[in-house]
Short mmCIF file of C-alpha atoms in Angstrom, two decimals:
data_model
loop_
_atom_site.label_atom_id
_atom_site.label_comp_id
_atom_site.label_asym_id
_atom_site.label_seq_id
_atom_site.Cartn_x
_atom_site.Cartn_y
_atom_site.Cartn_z
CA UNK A 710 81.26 234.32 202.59
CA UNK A 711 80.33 231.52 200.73
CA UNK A 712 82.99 231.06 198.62
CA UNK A 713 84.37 227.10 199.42
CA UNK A 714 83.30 224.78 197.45
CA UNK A 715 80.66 222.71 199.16
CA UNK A 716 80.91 219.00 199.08
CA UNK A 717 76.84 217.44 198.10
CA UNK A 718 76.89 213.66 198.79
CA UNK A 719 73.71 212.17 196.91
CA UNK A 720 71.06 210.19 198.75
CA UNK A 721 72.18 207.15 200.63
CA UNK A 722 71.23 204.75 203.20
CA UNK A 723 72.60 203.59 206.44
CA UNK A 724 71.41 202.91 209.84
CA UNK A 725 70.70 205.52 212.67
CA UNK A 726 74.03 204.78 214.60
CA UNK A 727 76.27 205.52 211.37
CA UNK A 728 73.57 208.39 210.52
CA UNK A 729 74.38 210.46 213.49
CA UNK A 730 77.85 209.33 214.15
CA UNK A 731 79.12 210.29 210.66
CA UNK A 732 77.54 213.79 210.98
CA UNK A 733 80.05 213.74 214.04
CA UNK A 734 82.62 212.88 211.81
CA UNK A 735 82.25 214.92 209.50
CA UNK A 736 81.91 217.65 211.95
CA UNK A 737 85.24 217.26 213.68
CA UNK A 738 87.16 216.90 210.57
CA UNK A 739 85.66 220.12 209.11
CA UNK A 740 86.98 221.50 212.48
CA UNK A 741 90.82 220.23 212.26
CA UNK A 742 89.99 221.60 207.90
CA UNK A 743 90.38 218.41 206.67
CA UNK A 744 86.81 218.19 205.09
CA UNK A 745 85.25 220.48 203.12
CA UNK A 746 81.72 221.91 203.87
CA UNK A 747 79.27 219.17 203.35
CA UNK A 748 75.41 219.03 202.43
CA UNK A 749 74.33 215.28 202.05
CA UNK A 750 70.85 213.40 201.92
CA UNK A 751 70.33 210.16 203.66
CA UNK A 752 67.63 207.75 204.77
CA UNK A 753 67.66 205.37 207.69
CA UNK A 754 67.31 201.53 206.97
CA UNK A 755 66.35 200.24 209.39
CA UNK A 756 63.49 202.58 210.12
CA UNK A 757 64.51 204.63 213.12
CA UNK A 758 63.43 206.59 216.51
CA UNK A 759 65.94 209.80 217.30
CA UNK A 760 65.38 211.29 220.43
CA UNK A 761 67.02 215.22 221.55
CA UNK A 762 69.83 215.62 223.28
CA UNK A 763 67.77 216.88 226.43
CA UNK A 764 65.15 213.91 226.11
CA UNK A 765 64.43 210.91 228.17
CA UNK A 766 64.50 207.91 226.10
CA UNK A 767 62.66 206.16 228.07
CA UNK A 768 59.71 208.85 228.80
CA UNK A 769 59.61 209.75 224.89
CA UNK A 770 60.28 206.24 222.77
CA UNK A 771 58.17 202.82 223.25
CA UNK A 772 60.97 200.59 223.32
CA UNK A 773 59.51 197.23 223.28
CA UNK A 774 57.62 197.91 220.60
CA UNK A 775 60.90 199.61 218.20
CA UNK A 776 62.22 196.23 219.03
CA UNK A 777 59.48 194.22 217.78
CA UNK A 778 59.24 196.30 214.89
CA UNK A 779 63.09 196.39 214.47
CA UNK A 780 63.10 200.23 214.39
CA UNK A 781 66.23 201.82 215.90
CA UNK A 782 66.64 203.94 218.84
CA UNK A 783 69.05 206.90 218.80
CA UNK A 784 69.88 210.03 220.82
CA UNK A 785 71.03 213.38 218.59
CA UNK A 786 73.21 215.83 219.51
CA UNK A 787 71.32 218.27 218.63
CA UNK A 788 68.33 219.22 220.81
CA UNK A 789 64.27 218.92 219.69
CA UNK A 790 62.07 216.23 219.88
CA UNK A 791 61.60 212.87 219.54
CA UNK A 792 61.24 211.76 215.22
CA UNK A 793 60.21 208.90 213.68
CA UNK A 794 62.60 208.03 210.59
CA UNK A 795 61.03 205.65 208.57
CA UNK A 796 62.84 204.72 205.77
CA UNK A 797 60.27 205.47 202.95
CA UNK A 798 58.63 207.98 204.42
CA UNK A 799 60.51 210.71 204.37
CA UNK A 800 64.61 212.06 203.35
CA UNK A 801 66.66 213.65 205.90
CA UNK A 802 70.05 215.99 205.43
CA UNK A 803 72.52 217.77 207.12
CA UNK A 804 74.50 220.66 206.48
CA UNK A 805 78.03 220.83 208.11
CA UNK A 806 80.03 223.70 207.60
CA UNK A 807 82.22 226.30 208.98
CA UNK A 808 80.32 228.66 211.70
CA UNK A 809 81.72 231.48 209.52
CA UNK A 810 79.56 230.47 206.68
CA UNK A 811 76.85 230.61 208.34
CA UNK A 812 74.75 233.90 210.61
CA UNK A 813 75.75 234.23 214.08
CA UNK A 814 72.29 233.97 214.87
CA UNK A 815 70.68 230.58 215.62
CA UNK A 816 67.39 231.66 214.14
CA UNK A 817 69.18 233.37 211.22
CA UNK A 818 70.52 230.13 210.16
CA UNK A 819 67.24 227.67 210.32
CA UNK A 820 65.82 230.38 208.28
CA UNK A 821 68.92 230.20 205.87
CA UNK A 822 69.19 226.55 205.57
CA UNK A 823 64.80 226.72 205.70
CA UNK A 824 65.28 228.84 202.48
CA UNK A 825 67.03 226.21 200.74
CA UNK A 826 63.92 223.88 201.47
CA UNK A 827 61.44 226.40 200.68
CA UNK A 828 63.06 226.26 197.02
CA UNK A 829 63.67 222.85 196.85
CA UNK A 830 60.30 221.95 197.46
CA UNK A 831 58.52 225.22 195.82
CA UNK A 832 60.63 223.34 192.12
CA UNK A 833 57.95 220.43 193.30
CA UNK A 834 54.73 222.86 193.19
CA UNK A 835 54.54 222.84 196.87
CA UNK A 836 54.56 226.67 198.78
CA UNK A 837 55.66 226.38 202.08
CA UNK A 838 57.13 229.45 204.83
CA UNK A 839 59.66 229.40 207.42
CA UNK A 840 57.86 228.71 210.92
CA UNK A 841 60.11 229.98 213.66
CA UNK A 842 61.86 228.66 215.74
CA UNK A 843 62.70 225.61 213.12
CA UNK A 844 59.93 224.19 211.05
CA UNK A 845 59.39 225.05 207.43
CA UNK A 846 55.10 224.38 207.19
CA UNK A 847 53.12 224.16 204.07
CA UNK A 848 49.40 224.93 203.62
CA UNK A 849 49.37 225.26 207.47
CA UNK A 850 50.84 222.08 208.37
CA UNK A 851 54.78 220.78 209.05
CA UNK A 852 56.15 219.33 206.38
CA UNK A 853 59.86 219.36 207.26
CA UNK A 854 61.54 219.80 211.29
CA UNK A 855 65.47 221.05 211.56
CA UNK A 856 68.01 220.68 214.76
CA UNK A 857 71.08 222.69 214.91
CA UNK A 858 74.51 222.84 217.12
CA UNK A 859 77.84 224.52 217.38
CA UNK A 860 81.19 222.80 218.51
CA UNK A 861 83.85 223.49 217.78
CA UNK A 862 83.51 226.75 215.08
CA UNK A 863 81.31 224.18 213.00
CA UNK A 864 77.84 224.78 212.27
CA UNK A 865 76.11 221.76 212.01
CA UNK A 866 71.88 220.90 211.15
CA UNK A 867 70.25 218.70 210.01
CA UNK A 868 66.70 217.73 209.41
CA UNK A 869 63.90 215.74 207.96
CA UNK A 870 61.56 216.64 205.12
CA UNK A 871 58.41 214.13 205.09
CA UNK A 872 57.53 212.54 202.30
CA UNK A 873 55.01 209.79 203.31
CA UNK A 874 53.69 210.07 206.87
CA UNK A 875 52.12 207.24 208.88
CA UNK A 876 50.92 208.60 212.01
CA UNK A 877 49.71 205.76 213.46
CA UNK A 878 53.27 203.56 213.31
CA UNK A 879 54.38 206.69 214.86
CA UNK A 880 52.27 206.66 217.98
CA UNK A 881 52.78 203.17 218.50
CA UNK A 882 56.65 203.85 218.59
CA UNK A 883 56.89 207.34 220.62
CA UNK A 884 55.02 207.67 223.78
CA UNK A 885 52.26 210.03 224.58
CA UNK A 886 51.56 211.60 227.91
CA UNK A 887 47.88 210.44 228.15
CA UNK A 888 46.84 207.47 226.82
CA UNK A 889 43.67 207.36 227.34
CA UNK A 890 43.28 210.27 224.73
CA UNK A 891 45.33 208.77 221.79
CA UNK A 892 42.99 208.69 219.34
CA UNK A 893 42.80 212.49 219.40
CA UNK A 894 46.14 212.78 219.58
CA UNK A 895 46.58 211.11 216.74
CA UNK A 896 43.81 213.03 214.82
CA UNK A 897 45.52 216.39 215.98
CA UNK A 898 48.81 215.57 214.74
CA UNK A 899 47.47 214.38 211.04
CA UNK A 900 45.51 218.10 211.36
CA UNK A 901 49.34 219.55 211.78
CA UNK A 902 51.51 217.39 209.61
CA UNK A 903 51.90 216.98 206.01
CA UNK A 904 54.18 215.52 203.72
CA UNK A 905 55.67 215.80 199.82
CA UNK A 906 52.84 212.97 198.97
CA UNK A 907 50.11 214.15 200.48
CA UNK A 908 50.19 217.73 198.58
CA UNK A 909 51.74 216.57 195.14
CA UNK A 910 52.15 213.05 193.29
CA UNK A 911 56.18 213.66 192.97
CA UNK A 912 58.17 210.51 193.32
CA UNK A 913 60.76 210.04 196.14
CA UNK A 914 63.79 210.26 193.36
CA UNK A 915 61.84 213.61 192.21
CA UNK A 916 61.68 215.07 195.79
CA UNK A 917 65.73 214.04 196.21
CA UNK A 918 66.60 216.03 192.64
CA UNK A 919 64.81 218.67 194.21
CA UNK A 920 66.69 218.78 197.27
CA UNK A 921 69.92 218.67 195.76
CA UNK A 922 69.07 221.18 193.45
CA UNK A 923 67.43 224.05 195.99
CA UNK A 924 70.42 223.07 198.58
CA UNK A 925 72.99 224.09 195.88
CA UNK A 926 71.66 226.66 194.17
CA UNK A 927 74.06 229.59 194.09
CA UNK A 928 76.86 227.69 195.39
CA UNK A 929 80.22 226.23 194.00
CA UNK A 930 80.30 222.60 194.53
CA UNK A 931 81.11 219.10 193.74
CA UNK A 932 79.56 215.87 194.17
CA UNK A 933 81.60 213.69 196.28
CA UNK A 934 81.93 210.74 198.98
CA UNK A 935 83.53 209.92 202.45
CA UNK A 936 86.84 210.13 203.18
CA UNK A 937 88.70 207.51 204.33
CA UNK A 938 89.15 208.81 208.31
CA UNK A 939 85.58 209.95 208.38
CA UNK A 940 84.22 206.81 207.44
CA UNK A 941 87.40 204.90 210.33
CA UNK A 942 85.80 207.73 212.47
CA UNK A 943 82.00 207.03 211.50
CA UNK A 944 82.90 203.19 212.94
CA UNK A 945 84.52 204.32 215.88
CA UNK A 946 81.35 206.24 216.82
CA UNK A 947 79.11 203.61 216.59
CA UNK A 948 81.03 201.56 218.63
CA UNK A 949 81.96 203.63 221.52
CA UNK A 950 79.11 206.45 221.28
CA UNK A 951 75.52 205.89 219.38
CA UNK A 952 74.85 202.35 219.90
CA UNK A 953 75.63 202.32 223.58
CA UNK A 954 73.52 202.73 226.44
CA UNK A 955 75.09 204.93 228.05
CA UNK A 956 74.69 207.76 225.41
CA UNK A 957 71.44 206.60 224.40
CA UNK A 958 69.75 206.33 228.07
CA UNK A 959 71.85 209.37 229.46
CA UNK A 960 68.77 210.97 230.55
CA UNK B 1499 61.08 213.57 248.13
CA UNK B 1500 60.61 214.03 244.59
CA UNK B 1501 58.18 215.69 242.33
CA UNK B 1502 57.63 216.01 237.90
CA UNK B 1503 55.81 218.58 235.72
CA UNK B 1504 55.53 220.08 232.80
CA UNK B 1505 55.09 223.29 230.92
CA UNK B 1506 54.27 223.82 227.20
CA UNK B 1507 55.74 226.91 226.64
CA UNK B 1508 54.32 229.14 224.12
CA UNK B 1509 55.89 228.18 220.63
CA UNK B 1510 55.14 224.65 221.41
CA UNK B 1511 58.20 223.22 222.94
CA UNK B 1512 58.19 221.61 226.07
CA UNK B 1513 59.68 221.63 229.29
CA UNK B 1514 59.65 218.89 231.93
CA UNK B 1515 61.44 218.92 235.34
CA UNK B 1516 62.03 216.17 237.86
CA UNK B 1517 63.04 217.61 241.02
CA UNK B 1518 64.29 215.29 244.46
CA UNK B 1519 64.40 217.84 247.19
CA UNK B 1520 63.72 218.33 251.39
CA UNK B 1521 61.54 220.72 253.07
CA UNK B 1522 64.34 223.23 253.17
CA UNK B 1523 66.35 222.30 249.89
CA UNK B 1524 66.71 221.40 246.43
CA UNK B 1525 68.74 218.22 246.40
CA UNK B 1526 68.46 217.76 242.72
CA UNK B 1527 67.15 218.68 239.06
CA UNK B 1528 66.54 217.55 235.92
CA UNK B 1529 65.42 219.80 232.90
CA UNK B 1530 64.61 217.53 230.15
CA UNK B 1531 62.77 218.10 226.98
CA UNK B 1532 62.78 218.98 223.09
CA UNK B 1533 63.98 222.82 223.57
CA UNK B 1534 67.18 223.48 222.32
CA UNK B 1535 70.44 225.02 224.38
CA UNK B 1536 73.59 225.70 223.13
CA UNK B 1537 76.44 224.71 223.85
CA UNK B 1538 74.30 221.39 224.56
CA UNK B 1539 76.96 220.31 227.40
CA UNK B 1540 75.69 223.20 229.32
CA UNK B 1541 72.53 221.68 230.97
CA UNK B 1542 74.44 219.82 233.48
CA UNK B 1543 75.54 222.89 234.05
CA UNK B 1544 72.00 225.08 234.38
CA UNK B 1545 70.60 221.85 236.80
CA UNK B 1546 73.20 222.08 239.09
CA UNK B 1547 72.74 225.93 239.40
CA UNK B 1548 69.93 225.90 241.29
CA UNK B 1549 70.63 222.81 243.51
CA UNK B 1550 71.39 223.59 247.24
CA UNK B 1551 68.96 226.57 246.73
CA UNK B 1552 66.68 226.64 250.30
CA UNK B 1553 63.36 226.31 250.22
CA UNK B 1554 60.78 227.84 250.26
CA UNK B 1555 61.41 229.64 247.18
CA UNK B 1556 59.76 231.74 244.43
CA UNK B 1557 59.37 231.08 240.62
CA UNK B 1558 61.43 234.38 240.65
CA UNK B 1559 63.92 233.77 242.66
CA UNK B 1560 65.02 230.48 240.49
CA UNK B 1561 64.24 232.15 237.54
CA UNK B 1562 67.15 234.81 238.12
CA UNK B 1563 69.60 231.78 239.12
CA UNK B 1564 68.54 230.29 236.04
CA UNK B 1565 69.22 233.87 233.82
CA UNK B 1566 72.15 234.50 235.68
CA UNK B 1567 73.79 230.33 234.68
CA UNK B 1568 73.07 231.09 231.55
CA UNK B 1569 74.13 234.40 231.12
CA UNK B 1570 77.43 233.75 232.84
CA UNK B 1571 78.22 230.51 230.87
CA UNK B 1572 77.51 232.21 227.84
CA UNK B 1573 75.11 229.57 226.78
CA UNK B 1574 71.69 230.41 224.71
CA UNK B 1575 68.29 228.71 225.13
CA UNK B 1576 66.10 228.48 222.23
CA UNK B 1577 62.30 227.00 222.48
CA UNK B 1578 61.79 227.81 226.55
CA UNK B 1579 63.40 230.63 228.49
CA UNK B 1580 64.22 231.03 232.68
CA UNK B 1581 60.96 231.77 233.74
CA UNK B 1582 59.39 228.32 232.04
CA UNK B 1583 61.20 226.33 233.50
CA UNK B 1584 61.47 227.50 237.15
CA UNK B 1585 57.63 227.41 237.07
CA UNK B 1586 57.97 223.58 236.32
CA UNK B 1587 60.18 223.78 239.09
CA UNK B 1588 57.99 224.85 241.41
CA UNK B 1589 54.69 223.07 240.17
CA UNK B 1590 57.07 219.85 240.53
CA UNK B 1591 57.19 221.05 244.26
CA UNK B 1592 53.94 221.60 245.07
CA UNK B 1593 51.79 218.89 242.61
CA UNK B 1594 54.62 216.42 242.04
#
């Protein structure tokens, strides 16, 4: 079943529009079986906002102030909530592959892909558990959220695991429901969320070794880097899909 | 008129509905929120199913047009399920 050799592309930066629009990429070409399956580690410079697919940008994300603070605003194709990226705080991935590699079952498969997290992070001292339907939580708290899809007959999800947290620059990017009650928002949401730093002293280079290594473990694969199309395809997507309002204020 | 709630279902997703609608119909529906559906596509799909239904209704009664959408179009919710969000539904209805 898991027998193609995966294709791991080592931590890299790029903005939020050419985040999510080369998962896309990557994604249609594994489709058409041009690319291989793919497991790569990115951060987002500049620091951005992703909202789900079924979101409303404008109820979940303080825009004026992502301006100011030149933090980007993107919608995902896969559903969930609303994240704050920032570029230090944290290292996101996706896996892309063929459904066929993957359970059937949606569930199945964030507890698959959670496994590979659980390791990676258990090599840094830290214990952490599945938490259905698609958190992975250590000593109680989240430490890393996941969003899946399917188009296609590809398997696609991807998903952060924190490394620094600042709630406050959070809160005063994503909107709350009640104002007035912020402050305890805030305090309830520092009770429930963790991150790499908080639990161990690991570096950020450490905590990307230890990705790479608990994504691949029991796998064949290579290291490798874009291909030509999906990077013409990447481009494409920016332009006519993640940076435009009508994607990003669909709903 | 129109009316909004929400519903944190138990998990800790959660749902929120707009709703525009007359005394004796739903004109129109919007299920937003960070719940997952697949294929994503499909909620266009699962609003429009219960728009035109007459009113009044019961959480019930959209909750089975909801079951049936989904069931039909082959499409899986993940995070909420029928009877969530036809309660927002209705809340949006009554409180909105």
């Amino acid at each position: 079943m898991d027998n193609e050799t995966w294709r791991v592309v080592k931590l890299e930066q790029r903005n939020g529009f050419e985040n999510m629009a080369l998962d896309q990429a990557i994604s249609e070409d594994i489709s058409k079986g041009t690319s291989p399956p793919t497991i790569r580690f990115y951060e987002w410079e500049p620091s951005a906002v992703t909202i789900g697919y079924f979101q409303s940008l404008k109820q979940e994300v303080d825009v004026e102030n992502c301006l100011k603070q030149g933090v980007d605003i993107i919608r995902r194709i896969t559903g969930g909530g609303a994240v704050y990226h920032d570029t230090r705080g944290e290292i996101t991935y996706s896996v892309i592959a063929r459904e066929g590699m993957f359970p059937s079952d949606l569930t199945e498969t964030y507890k698959r892909i959670g496994d590979w997290i659980i390791d990676s992070l258990d090599e840094l001292g830290i214990v952490s558990q599945f938490h259905p339907i698609n958190d992975i939580i250590a000593y109680g708290k989240k430490i890393s959220g996941n969003a899946q899809t399917r188009r296609n007959g590809v398997m696609h999800q991807h998903g952060t695991i924190l490394y620094d947290v600042d709630v406050e620059k959070m809160f005063s990017l994503l909107k709350v429901d009640d104002i007035k009650i912020l402050d305890k928002i805030i305090t309830s949401v520092k009770d429930r969320v963790t991150s790499v730093q908080h639990i161990s002293q690991k570096s950020k280079p450490e905590l990307a070794d230890a990705l790479v290594h608990g994504f691949t473990q029991n796998k064949q694969y290579e290291f490798g880097t874009w291909t030509p199309h999906e990077l013409e395809r990447m481009n494409e997507l920016v332009e006519t899909k993640y940076s435009t309002r009508e994607w990003n204020y669909w709903r | 008129m129109q009316g909004r709630a929400q519903k944190k279902v138990a998990g800790g997703k959660l749902v929120k509905v707009w709703v525009e609608y007359t005394p004796g119909k739903i004109l129109n529906v919007q299920i937003l929120g960070d719940f997952f559906l697949h294929p994503e596509e499909g909620i266009e799909r699962l609003e429009k199913s219960v728009v035109g239904v007459s009113l009044p209704t019961t959480q019930d009664t959209l909750a089975t047009i909801l079951k049936k959408t989904l069931r039909n179009q082959r499409m899986e919710l993940l995070g909420a399920h029928p009877p969530d969000i036809a309660e927002a539904i209705m809340e949006a209805m009554v409180h909105g």
